[in-house]
Each structure stands twice: as C-alpha cells, then as structure tokens.
XYZ file of C-alpha atoms in Angstrom:
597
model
C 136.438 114.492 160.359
C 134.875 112.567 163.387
C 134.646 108.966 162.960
C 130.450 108.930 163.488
C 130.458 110.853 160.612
C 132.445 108.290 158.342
C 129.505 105.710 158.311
C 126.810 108.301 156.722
C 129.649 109.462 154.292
C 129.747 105.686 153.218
C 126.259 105.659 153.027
C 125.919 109.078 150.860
C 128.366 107.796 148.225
C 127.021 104.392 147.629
C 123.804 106.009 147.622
C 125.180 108.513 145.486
C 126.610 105.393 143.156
C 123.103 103.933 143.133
C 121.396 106.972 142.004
C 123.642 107.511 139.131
C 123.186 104.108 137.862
C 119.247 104.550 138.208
C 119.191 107.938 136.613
C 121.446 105.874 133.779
C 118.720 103.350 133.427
C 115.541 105.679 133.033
C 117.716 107.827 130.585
C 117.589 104.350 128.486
C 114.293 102.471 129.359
C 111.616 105.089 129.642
C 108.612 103.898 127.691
C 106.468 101.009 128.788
C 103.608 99.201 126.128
C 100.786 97.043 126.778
C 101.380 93.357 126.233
C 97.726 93.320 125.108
C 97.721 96.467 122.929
C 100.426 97.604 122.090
C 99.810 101.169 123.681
C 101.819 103.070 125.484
C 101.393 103.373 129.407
C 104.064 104.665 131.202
C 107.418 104.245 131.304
C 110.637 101.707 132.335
C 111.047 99.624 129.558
C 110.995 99.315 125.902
C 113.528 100.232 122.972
C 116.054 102.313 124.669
C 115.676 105.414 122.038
C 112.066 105.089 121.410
C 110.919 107.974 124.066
C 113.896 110.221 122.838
C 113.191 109.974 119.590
C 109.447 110.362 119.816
C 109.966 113.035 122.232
C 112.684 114.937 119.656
C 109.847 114.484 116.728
C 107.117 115.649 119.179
C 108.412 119.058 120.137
C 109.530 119.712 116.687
C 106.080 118.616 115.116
C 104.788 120.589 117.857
C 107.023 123.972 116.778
C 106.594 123.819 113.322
C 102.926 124.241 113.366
C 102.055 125.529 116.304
C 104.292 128.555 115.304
C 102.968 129.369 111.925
C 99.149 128.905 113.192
C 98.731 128.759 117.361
C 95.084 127.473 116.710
C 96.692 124.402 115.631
C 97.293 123.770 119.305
C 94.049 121.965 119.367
C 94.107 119.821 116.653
C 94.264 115.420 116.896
C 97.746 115.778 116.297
C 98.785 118.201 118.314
C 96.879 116.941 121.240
C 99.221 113.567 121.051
C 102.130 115.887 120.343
C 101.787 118.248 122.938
C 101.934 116.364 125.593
C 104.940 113.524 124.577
C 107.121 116.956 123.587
C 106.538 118.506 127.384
C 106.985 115.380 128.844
C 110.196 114.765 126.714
C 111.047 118.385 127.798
C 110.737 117.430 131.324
C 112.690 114.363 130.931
C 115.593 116.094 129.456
C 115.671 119.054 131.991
C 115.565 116.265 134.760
C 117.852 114.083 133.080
C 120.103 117.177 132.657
C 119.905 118.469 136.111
C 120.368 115.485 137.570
C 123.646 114.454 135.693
C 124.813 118.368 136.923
C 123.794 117.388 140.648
C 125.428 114.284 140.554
C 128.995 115.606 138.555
C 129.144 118.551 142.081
C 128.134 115.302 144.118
C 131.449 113.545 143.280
C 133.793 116.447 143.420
C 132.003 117.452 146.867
C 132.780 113.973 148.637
C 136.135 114.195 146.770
C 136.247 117.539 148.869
C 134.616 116.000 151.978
C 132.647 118.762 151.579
C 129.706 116.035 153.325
C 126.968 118.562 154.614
C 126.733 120.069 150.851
C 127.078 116.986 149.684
C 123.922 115.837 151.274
C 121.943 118.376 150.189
C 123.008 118.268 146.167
C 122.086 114.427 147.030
C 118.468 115.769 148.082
C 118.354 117.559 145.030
C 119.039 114.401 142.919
C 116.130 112.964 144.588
C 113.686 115.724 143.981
C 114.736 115.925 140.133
C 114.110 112.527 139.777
C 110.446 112.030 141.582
C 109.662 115.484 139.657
C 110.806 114.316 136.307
C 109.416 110.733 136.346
C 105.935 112.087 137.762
C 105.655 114.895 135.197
C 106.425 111.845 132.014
C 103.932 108.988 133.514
C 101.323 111.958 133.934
C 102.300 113.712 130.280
C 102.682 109.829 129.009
C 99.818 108.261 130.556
C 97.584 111.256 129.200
C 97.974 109.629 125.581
C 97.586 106.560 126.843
C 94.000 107.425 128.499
C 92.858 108.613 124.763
C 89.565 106.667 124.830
C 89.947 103.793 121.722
C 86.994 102.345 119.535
C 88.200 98.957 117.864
C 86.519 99.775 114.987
C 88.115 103.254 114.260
C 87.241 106.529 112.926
C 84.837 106.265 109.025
C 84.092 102.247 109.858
C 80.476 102.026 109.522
C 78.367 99.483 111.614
C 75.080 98.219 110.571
C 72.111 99.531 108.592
C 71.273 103.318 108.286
C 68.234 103.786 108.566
C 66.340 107.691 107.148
C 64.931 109.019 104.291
C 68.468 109.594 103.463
C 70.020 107.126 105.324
C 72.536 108.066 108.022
C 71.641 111.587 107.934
C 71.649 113.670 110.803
C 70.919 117.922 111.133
C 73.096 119.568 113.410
C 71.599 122.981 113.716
C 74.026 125.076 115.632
C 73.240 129.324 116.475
C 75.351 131.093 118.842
C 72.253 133.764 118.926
C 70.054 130.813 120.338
C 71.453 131.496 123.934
C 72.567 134.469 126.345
C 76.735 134.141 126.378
C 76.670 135.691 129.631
C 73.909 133.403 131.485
C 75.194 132.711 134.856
C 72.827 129.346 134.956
C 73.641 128.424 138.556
C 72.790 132.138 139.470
C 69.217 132.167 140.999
C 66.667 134.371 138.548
C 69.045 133.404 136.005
C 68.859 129.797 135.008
C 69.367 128.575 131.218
C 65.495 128.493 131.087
C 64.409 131.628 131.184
C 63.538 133.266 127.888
C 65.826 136.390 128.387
C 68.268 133.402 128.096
C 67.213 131.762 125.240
C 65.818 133.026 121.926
C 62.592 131.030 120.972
C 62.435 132.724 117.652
C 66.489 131.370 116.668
C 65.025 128.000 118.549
C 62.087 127.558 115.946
C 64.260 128.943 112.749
C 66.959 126.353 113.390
C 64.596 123.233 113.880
C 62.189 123.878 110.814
C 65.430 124.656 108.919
C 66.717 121.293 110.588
C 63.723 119.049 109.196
C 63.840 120.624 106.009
C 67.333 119.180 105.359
C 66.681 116.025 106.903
C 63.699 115.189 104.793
C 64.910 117.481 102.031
C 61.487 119.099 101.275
C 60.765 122.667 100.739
C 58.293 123.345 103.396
C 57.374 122.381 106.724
C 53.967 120.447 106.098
C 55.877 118.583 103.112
C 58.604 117.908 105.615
C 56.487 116.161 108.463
C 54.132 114.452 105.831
C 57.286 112.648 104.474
C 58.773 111.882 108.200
C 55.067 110.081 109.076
C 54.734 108.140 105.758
C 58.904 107.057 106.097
C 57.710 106.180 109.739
C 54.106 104.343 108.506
C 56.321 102.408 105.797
C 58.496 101.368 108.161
C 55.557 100.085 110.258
C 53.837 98.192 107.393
C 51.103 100.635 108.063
C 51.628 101.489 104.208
C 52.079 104.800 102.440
C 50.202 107.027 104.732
C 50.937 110.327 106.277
C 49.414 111.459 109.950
C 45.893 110.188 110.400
C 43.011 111.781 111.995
C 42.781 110.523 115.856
C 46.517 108.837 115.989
C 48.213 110.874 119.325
C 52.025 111.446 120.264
C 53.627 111.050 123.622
C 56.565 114.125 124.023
C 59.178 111.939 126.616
C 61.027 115.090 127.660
C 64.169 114.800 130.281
C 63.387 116.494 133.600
C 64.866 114.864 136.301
C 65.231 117.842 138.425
C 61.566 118.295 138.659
C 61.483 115.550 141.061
C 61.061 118.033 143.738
C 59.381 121.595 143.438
C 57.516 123.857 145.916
C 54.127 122.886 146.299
C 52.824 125.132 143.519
C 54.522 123.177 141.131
C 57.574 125.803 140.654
C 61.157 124.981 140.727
C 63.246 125.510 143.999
C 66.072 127.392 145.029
C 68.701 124.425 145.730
C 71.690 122.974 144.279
C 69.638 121.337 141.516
C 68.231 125.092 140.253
C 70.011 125.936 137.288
C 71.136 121.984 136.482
C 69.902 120.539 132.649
C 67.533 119.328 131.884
C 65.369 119.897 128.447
C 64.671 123.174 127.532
C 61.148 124.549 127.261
C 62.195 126.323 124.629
C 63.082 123.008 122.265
C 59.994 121.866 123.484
C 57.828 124.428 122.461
C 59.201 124.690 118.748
C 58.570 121.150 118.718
C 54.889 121.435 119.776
C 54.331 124.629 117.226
C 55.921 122.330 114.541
C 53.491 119.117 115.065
C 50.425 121.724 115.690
C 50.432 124.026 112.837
C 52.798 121.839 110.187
C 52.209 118.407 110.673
C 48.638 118.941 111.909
C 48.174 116.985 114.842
C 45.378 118.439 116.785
C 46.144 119.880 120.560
C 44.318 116.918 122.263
C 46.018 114.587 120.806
C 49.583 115.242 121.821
C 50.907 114.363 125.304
C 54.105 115.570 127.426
C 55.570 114.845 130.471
C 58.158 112.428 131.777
C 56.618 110.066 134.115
C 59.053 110.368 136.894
C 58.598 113.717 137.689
C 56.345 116.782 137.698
C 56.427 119.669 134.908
C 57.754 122.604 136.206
C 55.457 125.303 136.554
C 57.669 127.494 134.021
C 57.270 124.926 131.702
C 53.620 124.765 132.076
C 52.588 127.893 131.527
C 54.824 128.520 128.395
C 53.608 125.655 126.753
C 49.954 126.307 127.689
C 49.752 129.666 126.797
C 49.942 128.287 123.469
C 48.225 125.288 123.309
C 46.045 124.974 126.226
C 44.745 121.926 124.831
C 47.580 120.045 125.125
C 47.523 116.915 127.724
C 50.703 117.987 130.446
C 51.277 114.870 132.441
C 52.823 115.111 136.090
C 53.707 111.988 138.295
C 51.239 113.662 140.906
C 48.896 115.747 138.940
C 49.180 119.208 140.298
C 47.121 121.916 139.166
C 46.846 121.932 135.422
C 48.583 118.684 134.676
C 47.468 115.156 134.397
C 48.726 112.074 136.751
C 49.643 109.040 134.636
C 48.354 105.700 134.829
C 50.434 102.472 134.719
C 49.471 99.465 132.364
C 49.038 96.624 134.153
C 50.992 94.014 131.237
C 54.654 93.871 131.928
C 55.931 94.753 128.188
C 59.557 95.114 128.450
C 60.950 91.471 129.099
C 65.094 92.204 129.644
C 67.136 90.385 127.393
C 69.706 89.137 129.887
C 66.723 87.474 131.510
C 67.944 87.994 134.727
C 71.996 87.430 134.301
C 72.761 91.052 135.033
C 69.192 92.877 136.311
C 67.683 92.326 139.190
C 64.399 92.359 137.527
C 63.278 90.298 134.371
C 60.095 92.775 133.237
C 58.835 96.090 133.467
C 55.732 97.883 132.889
C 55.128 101.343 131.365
C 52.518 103.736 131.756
C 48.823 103.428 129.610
C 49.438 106.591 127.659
C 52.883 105.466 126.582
C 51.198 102.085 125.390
C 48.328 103.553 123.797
C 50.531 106.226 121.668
C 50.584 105.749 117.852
C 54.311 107.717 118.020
C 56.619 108.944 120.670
C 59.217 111.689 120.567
C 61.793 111.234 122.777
C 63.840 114.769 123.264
C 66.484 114.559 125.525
C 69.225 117.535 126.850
C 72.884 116.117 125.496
C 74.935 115.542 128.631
C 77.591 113.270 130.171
C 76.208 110.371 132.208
C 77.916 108.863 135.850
C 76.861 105.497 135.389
C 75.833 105.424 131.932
C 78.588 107.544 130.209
C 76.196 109.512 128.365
C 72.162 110.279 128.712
C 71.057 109.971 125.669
C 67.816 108.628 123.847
C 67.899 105.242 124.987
C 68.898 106.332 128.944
C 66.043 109.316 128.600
C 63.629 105.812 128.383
C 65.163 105.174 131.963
C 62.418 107.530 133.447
C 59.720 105.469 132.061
C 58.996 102.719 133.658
C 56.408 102.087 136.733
C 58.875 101.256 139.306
C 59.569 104.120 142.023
C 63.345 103.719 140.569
C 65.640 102.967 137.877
C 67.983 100.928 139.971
C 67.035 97.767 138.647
C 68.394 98.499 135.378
C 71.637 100.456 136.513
C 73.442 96.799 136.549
C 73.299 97.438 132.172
C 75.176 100.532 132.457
C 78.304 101.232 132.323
C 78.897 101.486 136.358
C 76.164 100.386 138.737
C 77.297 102.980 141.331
C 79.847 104.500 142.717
C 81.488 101.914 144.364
C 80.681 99.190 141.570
C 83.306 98.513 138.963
C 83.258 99.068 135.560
C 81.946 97.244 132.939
C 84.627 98.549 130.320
C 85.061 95.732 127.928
C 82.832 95.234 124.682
C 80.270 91.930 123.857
C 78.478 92.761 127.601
C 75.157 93.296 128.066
C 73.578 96.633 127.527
C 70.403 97.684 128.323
C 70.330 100.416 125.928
C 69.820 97.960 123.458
C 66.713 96.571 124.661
C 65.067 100.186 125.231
C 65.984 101.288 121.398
C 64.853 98.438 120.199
C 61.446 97.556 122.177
C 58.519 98.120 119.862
C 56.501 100.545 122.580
C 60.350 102.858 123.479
C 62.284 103.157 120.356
C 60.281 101.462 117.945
C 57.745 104.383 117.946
C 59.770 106.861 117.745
C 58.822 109.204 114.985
C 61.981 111.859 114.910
C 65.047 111.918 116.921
C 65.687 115.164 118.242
C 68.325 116.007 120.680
C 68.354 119.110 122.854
C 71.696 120.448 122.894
C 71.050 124.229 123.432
C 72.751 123.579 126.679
C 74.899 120.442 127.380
C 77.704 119.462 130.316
C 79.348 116.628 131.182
C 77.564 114.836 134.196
C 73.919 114.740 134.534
C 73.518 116.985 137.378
C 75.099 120.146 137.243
C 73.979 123.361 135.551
C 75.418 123.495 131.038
C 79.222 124.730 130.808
C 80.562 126.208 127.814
C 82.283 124.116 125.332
C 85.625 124.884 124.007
C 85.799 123.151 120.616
C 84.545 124.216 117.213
C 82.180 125.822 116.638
C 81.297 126.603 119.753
C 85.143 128.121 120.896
C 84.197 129.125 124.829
C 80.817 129.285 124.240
C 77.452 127.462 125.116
C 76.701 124.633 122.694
C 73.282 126.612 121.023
C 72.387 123.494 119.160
C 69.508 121.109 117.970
C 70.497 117.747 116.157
C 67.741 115.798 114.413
C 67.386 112.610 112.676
C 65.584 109.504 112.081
C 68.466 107.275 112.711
C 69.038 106.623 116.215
C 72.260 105.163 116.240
C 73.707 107.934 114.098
C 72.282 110.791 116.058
C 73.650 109.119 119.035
C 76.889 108.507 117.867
C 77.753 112.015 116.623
C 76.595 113.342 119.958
C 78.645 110.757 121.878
C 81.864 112.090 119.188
C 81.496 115.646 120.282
C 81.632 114.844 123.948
C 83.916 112.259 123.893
C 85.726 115.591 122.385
C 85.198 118.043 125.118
C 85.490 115.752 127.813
C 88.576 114.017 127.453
C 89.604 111.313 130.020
C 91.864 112.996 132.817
C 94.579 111.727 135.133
C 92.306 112.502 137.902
C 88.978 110.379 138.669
C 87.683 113.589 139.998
C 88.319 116.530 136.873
C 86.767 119.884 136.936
C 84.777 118.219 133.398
C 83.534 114.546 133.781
C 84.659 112.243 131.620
C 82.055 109.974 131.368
C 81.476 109.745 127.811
C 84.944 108.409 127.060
C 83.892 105.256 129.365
C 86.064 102.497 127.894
C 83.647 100.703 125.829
C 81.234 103.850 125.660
C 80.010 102.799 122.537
C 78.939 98.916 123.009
C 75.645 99.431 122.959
C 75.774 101.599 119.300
C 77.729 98.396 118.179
C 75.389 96.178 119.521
C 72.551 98.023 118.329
C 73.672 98.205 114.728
C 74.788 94.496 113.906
C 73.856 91.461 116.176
C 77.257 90.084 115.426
C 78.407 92.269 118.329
C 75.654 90.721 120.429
C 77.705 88.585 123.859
C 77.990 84.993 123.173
C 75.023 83.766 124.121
C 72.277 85.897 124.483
C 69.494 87.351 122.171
C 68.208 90.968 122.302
C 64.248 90.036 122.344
C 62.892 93.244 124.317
C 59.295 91.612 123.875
C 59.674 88.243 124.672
C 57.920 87.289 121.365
C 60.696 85.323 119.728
C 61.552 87.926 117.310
C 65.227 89.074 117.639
C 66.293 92.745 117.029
C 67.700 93.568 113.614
C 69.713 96.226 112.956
C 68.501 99.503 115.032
C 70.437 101.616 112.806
C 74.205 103.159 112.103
C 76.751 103.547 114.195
C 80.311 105.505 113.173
C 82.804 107.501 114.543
C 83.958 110.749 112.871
C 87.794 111.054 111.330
C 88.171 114.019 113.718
C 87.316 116.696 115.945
C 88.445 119.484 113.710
C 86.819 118.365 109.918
C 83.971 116.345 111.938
C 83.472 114.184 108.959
C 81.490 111.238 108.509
C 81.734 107.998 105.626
C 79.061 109.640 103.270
C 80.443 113.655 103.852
C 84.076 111.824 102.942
C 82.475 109.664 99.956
C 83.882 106.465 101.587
C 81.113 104.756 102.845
C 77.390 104.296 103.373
C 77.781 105.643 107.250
C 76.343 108.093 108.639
C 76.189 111.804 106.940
C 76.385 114.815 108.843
C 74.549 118.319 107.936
C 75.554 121.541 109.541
C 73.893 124.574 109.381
C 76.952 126.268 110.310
C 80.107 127.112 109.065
C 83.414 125.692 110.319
C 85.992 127.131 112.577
C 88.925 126.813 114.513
C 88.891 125.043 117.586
C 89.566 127.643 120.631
C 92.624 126.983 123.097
C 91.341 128.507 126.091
C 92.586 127.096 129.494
C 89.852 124.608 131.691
C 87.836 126.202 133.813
C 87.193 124.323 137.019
C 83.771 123.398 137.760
C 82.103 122.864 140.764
C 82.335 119.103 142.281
C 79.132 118.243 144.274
C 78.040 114.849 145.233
C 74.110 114.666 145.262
C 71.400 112.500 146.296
C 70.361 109.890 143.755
C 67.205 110.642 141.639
C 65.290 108.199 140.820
C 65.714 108.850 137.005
C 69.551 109.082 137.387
C-alpha cells in the first residue's frame, strides 16, 4: 500500500468508529417531546425504548385490524398508527442495514480492502440520512395533528335553536354530476347538467323540517321567524307584511366578467363560489313557504357583480326579485352605502388599521339577512365561513383592513397561531346589522375545496368516499354550524409536511377555532379587551355553541352521544366507511388578490 494512501485509511476507520457510535445512539434516543406539551416532534432524545416500543405496538395495532377490515386504514387510530409503524419500519431496516454495512466495513479495512471499504462507508451514510428523514417526516406527521385544548364532546357556551345545538346536514350524492370536470370550460360545477335542482330543493325543505321539527314547510319557516322575533324582543310573531331579507351570497369570482355580465374564460372559471342552485331553493322556499313577497327579498354580494348565469336562473322565476350588482349592469341594481359607520372594531385599533366601517343602505334597512356561503378552506383565514362571507360587505374598495384579525395577514406575515388573540370573526357574528339578523344559517356545501380559489375537489372521507361533497347544512346556531363544517375539513385537509400540499391545509390553522371559543363564552375573550361591535357599551354574550366531534368516522356530537348539552348533529344520510384512495395532486396557482379574499 502507498504511504498517501495510509492517511485516508486513518481517516475512513475513525470515521468508520464515529459512525458506529452515532448509529448506536439514534438506535437508543430516537424520540424527542415538547417541553411545553408534551407532544412528540421528532426524534434524538427521550426514554431509550419509547420509539421501539411504540413502533412494535404500532405495526401490530396496525396488522391486526387493518387485516381483518382494510377500510380500517382510515380510521383516528389508524391514522396515528400508520404512520409511527412505517416509520418504526424504516428505522429498523436502516438500523439493520446499517449495522450489516458497518460489520463488512471492519472486516474490509481488516482486509485493506480500502476502495470497497469506502464505498460500504458511503452506504452507511445514505442509510442513515434515508432512515432518519423517513422517521422525523413519518414522526413529525403525528406531531402536525392539529390540537383543540378543549378536546373532542367539550361543549363551549350557549346553544342557541329551537332545539338547541342542532344542525341538518343534508348530504345526496345524486345532487351533483360525479364526472364534472369543473375547471373544464362549458363544464363548470354551475351548470344545471351538473347539478340537480330538484335533489337541491328535496334536501333543504327536508333539512328545515328537521331543524324546526314541523311537518310542513310553511309550519317550518313560521316557527324559524317567531324563534328569530323572540329572540329580538319583537314578541311571538311570525313574518310580517312589508319586513324584506337581504340573500349575502359568496361570489368572489364575479369580480370580473365580460361586459355582458357573463363569466370569463380564465383561471378563476370553474373556482367556488355559491351555487345558483342553493340559491334558488332558497328563494322558492321564502317565496311560496314562508311567504315573503318577490319585492321584498334582495341578493347580491356587494363586492361583486351577479353572474349573468345566475341572473337569469333566478329571474326566470322570480323576476321580481331585487338582484344587486356593485355596478348595476343590465337587470341588476347598484348598491348604495350608508353614510353612519356601524361596525366599531373591538380591538379599537390594536390590530386593524381601521377603527369603523360602514355597510351598504339595503343591508341596514333589512329586517333579516341570510348569509349562504360555499364551505371552503381559507389562506388567511383558515376557513370562509359565515362570519368571513361578511368580509365582502363593507364599503371600502377592500378587505385588507381587516386581514390583520385573521389568522395570517398575507403571505409573508406570520401567524397568529396561539388562542386569547383578537379575532375579527367575533365582531362580524356578533354585530347586530351582520350576524345578529341572521334568520337561518345555511351553508352551501354542494361543492367545497380547500383554499378559496380553486375550482371543488372530491372529498375522500365518509360519506362522501372519492366523491363531491353534495351537501347543504342548516341551522340556527352559528357557532355549531360552523364548527361541524370546520370538523369535516379539518378532516380532509390534514396538515402536511409540506407548506405547499396538493390539498391546503388551512383549516387545521393552529388555533383555527379561537374565534368559535371566543364567540361562545367571553371567558376566552384576550385579557383586556371587550367584543362591543357597536360601540354602545353592550358587550357580546354568548353567540352560540361551539364543539368538536369525537371523530371522523362516528361524527358524533355531546347531545347524539347523550353527554352533554353541545351541539346535535342530524344527517339525512346513512353512514359509511371512510374510502382509502391515494391524494390526488391538485393544481398550485398563485393568483391576484380579490378584494373579498
């Protein structure tokens, strides 16, 4: 052997030393908790046989009923087990390997044998980036599991209903065309050969029905206005002659059309917004069984224009009908602002840049509001649901003066993950011209995805198994509606590795659900400041119920368990087993910022 060589052989088998005294030490410290929580985050330290015997457990957890039933794969369990069983897989392949490498290692230096040597050393190298990157990602997986302090079945603050807590979730696979391509162009989500109006109406009369528990529709919306009146202290009276409604609908990607009024062909066609078909059974509900006369109701949302489609379904029907457009185009009505400022922020100017808004005249001058949003995952706000659908109300050419309250001001702007912040949410659920006229909650979940913009995706969990979502929830608490939607996507989208998935996962924000806690007991108000949306003096009370379910698979609430006085959840659907299909990348697009983002 030539003496330059005798240096690097040195080298190799100190090196070689080394390594087998670091492959020694992750074999024994593998698992690393929070100090804070408790939670586990990665790896390197620990009680030595904690990831081993976790790991052991997991994969034979993981056999035992995975075997006997494969749909099991995608139950709460499972979807902890899974991943600590591959990773402890991983770890003992690597672990295994490595030890192999390492025994040839010796006897090849032994043997002088210094060029294979230095490639079995290579090898040691690769199993050991490869194994520890495979745990921390398998590990750190569990560890991004989005965590409510309260729990699953812990109820927070007052339900508020007829039947307290309740909430409809109509769901009808029939409702919607399983092959819709909606980002195809002549083949959007909107189109009637994609939807079925007919399944649309049956599942929201059969919705209020249950809700209110009445026989028949006019019974049904007689007892939702004189619950609403009561609540009002406008006394025991149903719908009166003259009173008019103001239909907030979401459509944010009606900011632009062609001059006619008609959606484009872009990279918005095809994105969600709420469907004219939820609409329209809406409008033939208040029309022919709650009896509001045509002229009195109002739709739009003030942001934006209504799409020509929209238009003419809705006034082939009810011509009468005021359709309000931020421009007026032909056939709609432009909207005038109010010249009071009504909303007064409750951080009074700690976290807005502005103190007070103003809304528009017909908003103001509405007896009740519906406020019917399309369920989807929100980039700054985690979710967009009936308090961020108020975001498109105001006067101002923008909402950016209230993105500060969300959960992420931008994309650059950090996030405001921890609980007791301010929430703006709170104050637009709670103000007495937004939430507090809000007659019925209904949310529009025919078609749902994770981030705002971007056309619906199918959903993989039960009921829907790999199919679109087909759904209508109603209720008249707020807080419990909300929170059941914010359970199911908080299902679907779980938090990835990557900041960038194929699915967003917005909705498991970490502190997602402040504002719900906020909104249901003031004790979860930040030290020091007082949700008083109208500046009068009067502090909120208790908006209405907030609970997560005990899982995605029963989807059970406190009053379906008989455990508490919660929320309760009715489903006009049967169960069934959640579907295991593999993701399916979506389409990653970064778009201009609407002004009702």
């Amino acid at each position: 052997m030539s003496l330059f060589m005798l240096p690097a052989a040195n080298a190799a088998i100190r090196l070689g030393g080394v390594m087998k005294k670091i492959l020694s030490f992750l074999s024994c410290r593998l698992v690393r908790r929070c100090p804070g929580s408790g939670r586990i985050i990665g790896l390197n330290i620990g009680w030595p046989l904690l990831f081993p015997i976790l790991g052991m457990a997991a994969l034979i957890w993981s056999l035992v009923r995975i075997v006997a039933k494969p749909s099991r794969a995608a139950y709460p369990c499972m979807r902890v087990a899974v991943p600590m069983a591959s990773s402890f897989l991983a770890w003992l392949l690597g672990i295994t390997g490595a030890s192999l490498l390492v025994k040839r290692l010796r006897t090849r230096f032994d043997r002088r044998k210094y060029a294979v040597a230095r490639l079995l050393l290579s090898g040691i190298v690769l199993f050991v980036l490869t194994t520890l990157s495979d745990s921390r990602l398998a590990i750190s997986n569990i560890a991004l599991d989005y965590k409510d302090p309260y729990g699953p079945n812990v109820p927070v603050g007052e339900a508020k209903g007829i039947f307290p807590g309740r909430v409809v979730w109509a769901w009808n696979p029939d409702a919607t065309n399983e092959n819709c391509q909606p980002d195809r162009w002549g083949d959007a989500y909107f189109l009637d050969k994609n939807c079925n109006q007919d399944v649309v109406d049956d599942m929201l009369s059969k919705a209020l029905l249950q809700l209110t528990g009445e026989e028949t529709g006019d019974a049904a919306w007689d007892a939702v206005f004189r619950y609403f009146n009561r609540q009002h202290n406008k006394g025991d009276v149903g719908y009166t002659a003259g009173e008019t409604i103001f239909i907030k609908i979401n459509a944010v990607h009606a900011w632009t059309t062609n001059k006619d009024g008609s959606i484009r062909n872009d990279d918005d066609y095809g994105n969600v917004d709420t469907s004219p078909q939820a609409v329209l059974a809406m409008l033939r509900q208040l029309v022919r069984n709650a009896g509001v006369p045509q002229d009195n109701i109002y739709i739009g949302d003030p942001y934006t224009h209504v799409f020509t489609h929209c238009l003419e379904k809705w006034r082939a029907e009810f011509p009468a009908i005021h359709f309000m457009d931020k421009s007026g185009l032909d056939g709609r009505e432009k909207y005038s602002a109010s010249a009071e400022y009504k909303m007064h922020f409750s951080d009074k100017g700690s976290v807005l840049s502005q103190t007070q808004d103003r809304y528009f005249t017909v908003m103001d001058e509405a007896d009740y509001l519906l406020n019917i949003p399309a369920m989807k995952g929100h980039r700054w706000g985690g979710v967009t649901f009936f308090g961020k659908n108020f975001f498109g109300a105001n006067t101002r050419s923008g909402a950016d003066h209230m993105h500060p309250g969300l959960h992420r001001e931008s994309y650059d702007g950090p996030l405001r993950g921890q609980y007791g912040l301010y929430r703006v949410f709170v104050d637009l659920l709670g103000h007495e011209n937004l939430g507090g006229k809000m007659l019925i909650y209904l949310m529009d979940a025919l078609w749902s995805c994770s981030y705002e913009h971007e056309p619906p995706v199918k959903f993989k969990m039960a009921p829907f198994n790999n199919d679109w979502t087909s759904s209508i929830f109603l209720s008249l608490d707020p807080l419990a509606i909300e929170s059941v939607c914010l359970d199911i996507l908080q299902a679907e989208f779980p938090k990835q590795e990557s900041e960038v998935p194929g699915n967003y996962w917005y909705a498991n924000f970490p502190a997602i659900d402040d504002y719900l806690h906020q909104a249901a007991d003031p004790a979860n108000w930040p030290e020091g400041l007082t949700y008083d949306p109208e500046g009068d003096g009067t502090p909120l009370t208790s908006l209405g119920v907030h609970e997560h379910w005990n899982d995605p698979i029963e989807q059970k609430y406190s009053r379906d368990l008989g455990t508490g006085v919660g929320i309760e959840l009715l489903k006009q659907h049967a169960p069934s087993a959640i579907a295991t299909l593999l993701d399916v990348p979506a389409r990653f697009i970064l778009r201009q910022n609407h002004p009702n983002p």
